[in-house]
């Protein structure tokens, strides 16, 4: 729609293209007819002589008016066309903006869709990777059992463990004893015994090993727990601190395939392991034992110090008892002598003898008191020797 302002009445009209053409035609016809009639009437009034002049003038005026109207209509038509162009441009711009917004939304949606697919891909790859690792772990354990069992053809699990130990014996276990248990005096024996002592001959750790492979058993499937009680018995009889079952039994057990399994809740200080953990279990138990040896040494030192103090107190008590006994004996004899003097002069000799005996006992007691020295009291007692030396140093300072 186009808005047109009347140049005369200044009224605004809304017209489309067809309305504008109709109005233009009506305006031309109506105005021309009215003007013509008016001029004819005027000519009739003024006379025939002026008719031609009037008609010519009227024609000219009408032509001028029509020219003005044509110009006005042309301007109006131009405005309409301009308005249509602006409207078209506005519509085109709106369409372009809508298309642009739509394209941006499509790009955003595509980006989010790509991000979603990327996340899904990452999650899928992650879980597929984890599943692959688990499958590989399961395949590894199954293959390990198969390969190990194949290797054990002509070579037992015991020999395999002994070989693994001997590879490190010269470097990691230089002072260790690791040999087969051949002592079956009690009717039972383990497979191997591991012992290790420190430089002073004190035992650091001892382990009884039992090895079990499926090929070593009967056709019926055995479980690891079937051997725990007998292994504990062998450990106790051979005076070992720990017991370890190296086993390939129950190959599909998630519990035993995790690594080192502590079964101390069934038997004292006992573990069940797969062959690949043979060296690690020795290392772990050995390191723990070495740490405990430090505490044992400290306890032994404290115990020796307590013994030194006890010996010193015993020496003092012995001196007191000996001195008191001699003094009591001398005192009793002295009193006897005094009584004898008071009773009778005839017993003077006897009293003299008693006095001499009393003097001798007193002399012995005095000699013991004179002979009692710090050196004697602290003999074979390094703790008290150190204490008295510290006391003398403090007096000198």
Coordinates of C-alpha atoms in Angstrom, one line a residue:
X1 CA 0.0 0.0 0.0
X2 CA 1.1 3.6 -0.7
X3 CA 0.2 6.8 1.1
X4 CA -0.8 9.8 -1.1
X5 CA -1.4 13.3 0.2
X6 CA -3.9 15.4 -1.7
X7 CA -2.2 18.8 -2.7
X8 CA -5.5 20.6 -2.2
X9 CA -7.2 19.2 1.0
X10 CA -4.0 17.7 2.4
X11 CA -5.8 14.5 3.1
X12 CA -3.8 11.2 3.1
X13 CA -5.0 8.3 1.1
X14 CA -3.7 4.7 1.0
X15 CA -3.7 3.4 -2.5
X16 CA -2.4 0.4 -4.3
X17 CA -1.3 0.4 -8.0
X18 CA -4.7 -0.4 -9.5
X19 CA -6.6 2.1 -7.3
X20 CA -4.2 4.8 -8.3
X21 CA -4.8 4.2 -12.0
X22 CA -8.6 4.3 -11.6
X23 CA -8.5 7.5 -9.6
X24 CA -6.2 9.1 -12.2
X25 CA -8.7 8.2 -15.0
X26 CA -11.7 9.4 -13.0
X27 CA -10.0 12.6 -12.1
X28 CA -9.1 13.3 -15.7
X29 CA -12.5 12.5 -17.1
X30 CA -14.6 14.2 -14.4
X31 CA -12.5 17.4 -14.2
X32 CA -12.3 17.7 -17.9
X33 CA -16.1 17.3 -18.3
X34 CA -16.9 19.7 -15.6
X35 CA -14.5 22.3 -16.9
X36 CA -15.8 21.9 -20.4
X37 CA -19.4 22.3 -19.4
X38 CA -18.4 25.4 -17.4
X39 CA -16.6 26.9 -20.3
X40 CA -19.5 26.2 -22.7
X41 CA -21.9 27.9 -20.4
X42 CA -19.6 30.8 -20.1
X43 CA -19.2 31.0 -23.8
X44 CA -22.9 30.9 -24.3
X45 CA -23.2 33.8 -22.0
X46 CA -20.4 35.9 -23.5
X47 CA -21.3 35.1 -26.9
X48 CA -20.4 33.1 -29.8
X49 CA -17.5 35.3 -30.7
X50 CA -15.6 34.4 -27.7
X51 CA -16.4 30.7 -27.9
X52 CA -13.4 29.8 -30.0
X53 CA -11.1 32.0 -27.9
X54 CA -12.5 30.6 -24.7
X55 CA -12.3 27.1 -26.0
X56 CA -8.7 27.6 -27.0
X57 CA -7.8 29.2 -23.8
X58 CA -9.7 26.6 -21.9
X59 CA -8.0 24.0 -23.9
X60 CA -4.7 25.5 -23.1
X61 CA -5.5 25.9 -19.5
X62 CA -6.9 22.4 -19.3
X63 CA -3.8 21.1 -21.1
X64 CA -1.6 23.0 -18.6
X65 CA -3.7 21.7 -15.8
X66 CA -3.5 18.2 -17.2
X67 CA 0.3 18.6 -17.6
X68 CA 0.5 19.7 -13.9
X69 CA -1.7 16.7 -13.0
X70 CA 0.4 14.4 -15.1
X71 CA 3.5 15.7 -13.4
X72 CA 1.8 15.2 -10.0
X73 CA 0.7 11.8 -11.0
X74 CA 4.2 11.0 -12.2
X75 CA 5.6 12.2 -8.9
X76 CA 3.0 10.1 -7.1
X77 CA 3.8 7.1 -9.3
X78 CA 7.5 7.6 -8.6
X79 CA 6.7 7.8 -4.9
X80 CA 4.7 4.6 -5.2
X81 CA 7.5 2.9 -7.1
X82 CA 10.0 4.2 -4.5
X83 CA 7.8 2.9 -1.7
X84 CA 7.5 -0.4 -3.4
X85 CA 11.3 -0.5 -3.8
X86 CA 11.8 0.4 -0.1
X87 CA 9.2 -2.2 0.8
X88 CA 10.9 -4.8 -1.4
X89 CA 14.3 -3.8 0.1
X90 CA 12.9 -4.0 3.6
X91 CA 11.4 -7.4 2.9
X92 CA 14.7 -8.6 1.3
X93 CA 16.7 -7.3 4.3
X94 CA 14.3 -9.0 6.7
X95 CA 14.6 -12.2 4.7
X96 CA 18.4 -11.9 4.6
X97 CA 18.5 -11.3 8.3
X98 CA 16.2 -14.3 8.9
X99 CA 18.4 -16.4 6.6
X100 CA 21.5 -15.2 8.5
X101 CA 20.0 -16.0 11.9
X102 CA 18.8 -19.3 10.6
X103 CA 22.3 -20.1 9.2
X104 CA 23.9 -19.1 12.5
X105 CA 21.4 -21.3 14.4
X106 CA 22.2 -24.2 12.0
X107 CA 25.9 -23.6 12.5
X108 CA 25.4 -23.5 16.3
X109 CA 23.3 -26.7 16.2
X110 CA 25.9 -28.3 14.0
X111 CA 28.7 -27.3 16.5
X112 CA 26.7 -28.7 19.4
X113 CA 26.0 -31.8 17.5
X114 CA 29.7 -32.2 16.7
X115 CA 30.6 -31.6 20.4
X116 CA 28.0 -34.1 21.4
X117 CA 29.4 -36.6 18.9
X118 CA 32.9 -35.9 20.1
X119 CA 31.9 -36.5 23.7
X120 CA 30.1 -39.7 22.8
X121 CA 33.2 -40.8 20.8
X122 CA 35.5 -40.0 23.6
X123 CA 33.3 -41.9 26.1
X124 CA 33.0 -44.8 23.7
X125 CA 36.7 -44.9 23.1
X126 CA 37.4 -44.7 26.9
X127 CA 35.1 -47.6 27.7
X128 CA 36.2 -49.6 24.8
X129 CA 39.8 -49.0 25.9
X130 CA 39.0 -50.1 29.5
X131 CA 37.2 -53.2 28.2
X132 CA 40.1 -53.9 25.9
X133 CA 42.5 -53.6 28.9
X134 CA 40.3 -56.0 31.0
X135 CA 40.1 -58.4 28.0
X136 CA 43.9 -58.2 27.6
X137 CA 44.4 -58.8 31.4
X138 CA 42.1 -61.8 31.3
X139 CA 43.8 -63.1 28.2
X140 CA 47.2 -62.4 29.8
X141 CA 46.4 -64.5 32.9
X142 CA 45.0 -67.3 30.8
X143 CA 48.0 -67.2 28.4
X144 CA 50.4 -66.9 31.4
X145 CA 49.0 -70.1 32.8
X146 CA 49.1 -71.8 29.5
X147 CA 52.7 -70.7 28.8
X148 CA 53.9 -71.4 32.3
X149 CA 52.3 -74.9 32.3
X150 CA 53.9 -75.5 28.9
X151 CA 57.2 -74.4 30.3
X152 CA 56.8 -76.6 33.2
X153 CA 56.8 -79.7 30.9
X154 CA 60.1 -81.3 32.2
X155 CA 60.5 -78.5 34.7
X156 CA 58.4 -78.2 37.9
X157 CA 57.1 -75.0 39.4
X158 CA 59.6 -75.6 42.2
X159 CA 62.5 -75.4 39.8
X160 CA 61.1 -72.3 38.2
X161 CA 61.0 -70.5 41.5
X162 CA 64.5 -71.7 42.4
X163 CA 65.8 -70.4 39.1
X164 CA 64.1 -67.0 39.6
X165 CA 65.7 -66.8 43.1
X166 CA 69.2 -67.8 41.9
X167 CA 69.1 -65.0 39.4
X168 CA 69.2 -62.5 42.3
X169 CA 70.9 -64.6 45.0
X170 CA 74.4 -63.1 44.4
X171 CA 73.2 -59.5 44.4
X172 CA 70.0 -59.2 46.5
X173 CA 70.1 -62.2 48.8
X174 CA 73.9 -62.6 49.4
X175 CA 73.5 -63.9 53.0
X176 CA 70.3 -65.8 52.5
X177 CA 69.6 -69.5 52.7
X178 CA 67.2 -70.9 50.2
X179 CA 67.1 -74.7 49.8
X180 CA 64.7 -77.6 49.4
X181 CA 63.1 -78.9 52.6
X182 CA 64.4 -82.5 52.6
X183 CA 63.6 -83.2 56.3
X184 CA 60.6 -85.5 56.4
X185 CA 61.2 -86.9 59.9
X186 CA 57.8 -85.7 61.1
X187 CA 56.1 -87.3 58.1
X188 CA 55.6 -84.1 56.3
X189 CA 57.7 -81.4 54.6
X190 CA 57.4 -78.3 52.6
X191 CA 59.1 -77.5 49.3
X192 CA 61.6 -74.8 50.1
X193 CA 62.8 -72.9 53.2
X194 CA 64.2 -69.4 53.1
X195 CA 66.2 -68.1 56.1
X196 CA 68.3 -65.0 56.5
X197 CA 70.5 -63.9 59.5
X198 CA 72.3 -60.6 60.3
X199 CA 76.0 -60.2 60.9
X200 CA 75.6 -61.3 64.5
X201 CA 73.8 -64.6 63.7
X202 CA 70.4 -63.3 64.7
X203 CA 67.6 -64.5 62.4
X204 CA 66.0 -61.8 60.4
X205 CA 63.3 -63.8 58.7
X206 CA 62.3 -67.3 57.8
X207 CA 59.7 -68.5 55.2
X208 CA 58.3 -71.9 54.4
X209 CA 57.3 -72.2 50.7
X210 CA 54.9 -74.7 49.1
X211 CA 54.4 -74.8 45.3
X212 CA 51.3 -76.1 43.7
X213 CA 50.6 -76.5 40.0
X214 CA 47.5 -78.0 38.5
X215 CA 49.6 -80.5 36.6
X216 CA 51.0 -81.7 40.0
X217 CA 47.5 -82.6 41.3
X218 CA 45.1 -85.5 40.5
X219 CA 42.4 -85.3 38.0
X220 CA 40.0 -83.7 40.5
X221 CA 40.4 -80.0 40.9
X222 CA 42.0 -78.8 44.1
X223 CA 41.6 -75.4 45.9
X224 CA 44.3 -73.4 47.5
X225 CA 42.7 -73.6 50.9
X226 CA 43.0 -77.4 50.8
X227 CA 46.8 -77.0 51.4
X228 CA 46.8 -74.2 54.0
X229 CA 46.6 -76.3 57.2
X230 CA 49.3 -78.7 56.1
X231 CA 51.5 -75.8 55.1
X232 CA 51.0 -74.2 58.5
X233 CA 52.0 -77.5 60.2
X234 CA 55.2 -77.6 58.1
X235 CA 56.0 -74.0 59.0
X236 CA 55.6 -74.7 62.7
X237 CA 57.6 -77.9 62.7
X238 CA 60.5 -76.2 60.8
X239 CA 60.3 -73.1 63.0
X240 CA 59.6 -70.7 60.2
X241 CA 58.0 -67.3 60.9
X242 CA 56.0 -67.1 57.6
X243 CA 54.4 -69.5 55.2
X244 CA 53.8 -68.8 51.5
X245 CA 51.8 -71.0 49.0
X246 CA 53.0 -70.4 45.4
X247 CA 50.0 -71.6 43.4
X248 CA 48.6 -71.9 39.9
X249 CA 45.4 -73.5 41.3
X250 CA 42.0 -71.8 40.8
X251 CA 43.3 -70.0 37.7
X252 CA 40.0 -68.1 37.1
X253 CA 39.7 -66.8 40.7
X254 CA 39.5 -63.0 40.8
X255 CA 40.8 -63.1 44.4
X256 CA 44.0 -65.0 43.8
X257 CA 44.7 -63.2 40.4
X258 CA 44.8 -59.8 42.1
X259 CA 48.4 -60.5 43.4
X260 CA 49.5 -61.2 47.0
X261 CA 46.6 -62.6 49.1
X262 CA 46.9 -62.4 52.9
X263 CA 45.2 -65.6 54.4
X264 CA 46.3 -64.9 57.9
X265 CA 42.7 -65.0 58.9
X266 CA 42.9 -68.8 58.2
X267 CA 46.4 -69.6 59.2
X268 CA 49.1 -67.6 61.0
X269 CA 51.3 -65.4 58.9
X270 CA 50.4 -67.0 55.6
X271 CA 50.1 -65.7 52.0
X272 CA 48.9 -67.2 48.7
X273 CA 50.6 -65.8 45.6
X274 CA 51.0 -66.4 41.8
X275 CA 54.5 -67.3 40.6
X276 CA 55.2 -63.8 39.3
X277 CA 55.0 -62.5 42.9
X278 CA 57.5 -65.0 44.2
X279 CA 60.4 -62.5 44.4
X280 CA 58.2 -59.5 45.5
X281 CA 56.8 -61.4 48.5
X282 CA 60.3 -62.3 49.8
X283 CA 61.4 -58.6 49.3
X284 CA 58.3 -57.2 51.2
X285 CA 58.6 -59.6 54.1
X286 CA 62.4 -59.2 54.3
X287 CA 62.2 -55.4 54.4
X288 CA 59.5 -55.5 57.1
X289 CA 61.6 -57.9 59.1
X290 CA 64.7 -55.6 58.8
X291 CA 62.7 -52.7 60.2
X292 CA 61.5 -54.8 63.1
X293 CA 65.1 -55.7 63.9
X294 CA 65.8 -52.1 64.7
X295 CA 63.1 -52.1 67.4
X296 CA 64.3 -55.5 68.7
X297 CA 67.8 -54.0 69.1
X298 CA 66.5 -51.0 71.0
X299 CA 64.5 -53.3 73.3
X300 CA 67.6 -55.5 73.9
X301 CA 69.6 -52.4 74.8
X302 CA 67.0 -51.2 77.3
X303 CA 66.8 -54.7 78.8
X304 CA 70.6 -54.8 79.3
X305 CA 70.5 -51.4 81.0
X306 CA 67.8 -52.7 83.4
X307 CA 70.0 -55.8 84.1
X308 CA 73.0 -53.5 84.9
X309 CA 71.0 -51.5 87.4
X310 CA 69.6 -54.7 89.0
X311 CA 73.2 -56.1 89.4
X312 CA 74.3 -52.9 91.1
X313 CA 71.4 -53.0 93.5
X314 CA 72.2 -56.7 94.3
X315 CA 75.8 -55.8 95.1
X316 CA 74.8 -53.0 97.4
X317 CA 72.2 -55.3 99.1
X318 CA 74.9 -58.1 99.6
X319 CA 77.3 -55.6 101.2
X320 CA 74.6 -54.4 103.5
X321 CA 73.6 -57.9 104.5
X322 CA 77.3 -59.0 105.1
X323 CA 78.1 -55.8 107.1
X324 CA 74.9 -56.2 109.2
X325 CA 75.6 -59.8 109.9
X326 CA 79.2 -59.2 111.0
X327 CA 78.1 -56.2 113.1
X328 CA 75.4 -58.2 114.7
X329 CA 77.7 -61.0 115.5
X330 CA 80.3 -58.6 117.0
X331 CA 77.7 -56.7 118.9
X332 CA 76.3 -59.9 120.5
X333 CA 79.8 -61.1 121.4
X334 CA 80.6 -57.7 122.9
X335 CA 77.5 -57.8 125.1
X336 CA 78.4 -61.3 126.2
X337 CA 81.8 -60.2 127.2
X338 CA 80.5 -57.3 129.2
X339 CA 78.1 -59.6 131.0
X340 CA 80.8 -62.1 131.8
X341 CA 83.0 -59.3 133.3
X342 CA 80.1 -58.2 135.5
X343 CA 79.4 -61.8 136.6
X344 CA 82.7 -63.1 137.6
X345 CA 86.4 -62.3 137.4
X346 CA 86.9 -66.0 136.9
X347 CA 85.6 -65.7 133.5
X348 CA 88.0 -62.9 132.6
X349 CA 90.0 -65.1 130.3
X350 CA 86.9 -66.3 128.5
X351 CA 85.7 -62.7 128.3
X352 CA 89.0 -61.7 126.8
X353 CA 88.7 -64.4 124.2
X354 CA 85.3 -63.2 123.4
X355 CA 86.5 -59.6 123.1
X356 CA 89.3 -60.7 120.9
X357 CA 86.8 -62.6 118.7
X358 CA 84.6 -59.5 118.7
X359 CA 87.5 -57.4 117.7
X360 CA 88.4 -59.7 114.9
X361 CA 84.9 -59.6 113.5
X362 CA 84.9 -55.9 113.7
X363 CA 88.2 -55.8 112.0
X364 CA 86.8 -58.0 109.2
X365 CA 83.8 -55.8 108.9
X366 CA 86.0 -52.7 108.8
X367 CA 88.2 -54.3 106.2
X368 CA 85.2 -55.0 104.1
X369 CA 84.1 -51.5 104.5
X370 CA 87.5 -50.2 103.5
X371 CA 87.8 -52.5 100.6
X372 CA 84.4 -51.5 99.2
X373 CA 85.1 -49.0 96.4
X374 CA 83.3 -47.6 93.5
X375 CA 85.5 -49.5 91.2
X376 CA 84.4 -52.9 92.7
X377 CA 80.7 -51.9 92.8
X378 CA 80.7 -50.9 89.1
X379 CA 82.8 -53.9 87.9
X380 CA 81.2 -55.5 84.8
X381 CA 78.5 -52.8 85.0
X382 CA 79.1 -50.3 82.2
X383 CA 75.9 -48.4 82.9
X384 CA 76.8 -47.6 86.5
X385 CA 80.4 -46.9 85.6
X386 CA 79.2 -44.3 83.2
X387 CA 76.8 -42.8 85.8
X388 CA 79.6 -42.4 88.4
X389 CA 82.0 -40.9 85.9
X390 CA 79.3 -38.4 85.0
X391 CA 78.9 -37.7 88.7
X392 CA 82.6 -37.1 89.2
X393 CA 82.8 -34.9 86.1
X394 CA 79.9 -32.8 87.4
X395 CA 81.8 -32.4 90.8
X396 CA 85.0 -31.3 89.1
X397 CA 83.2 -28.8 87.0

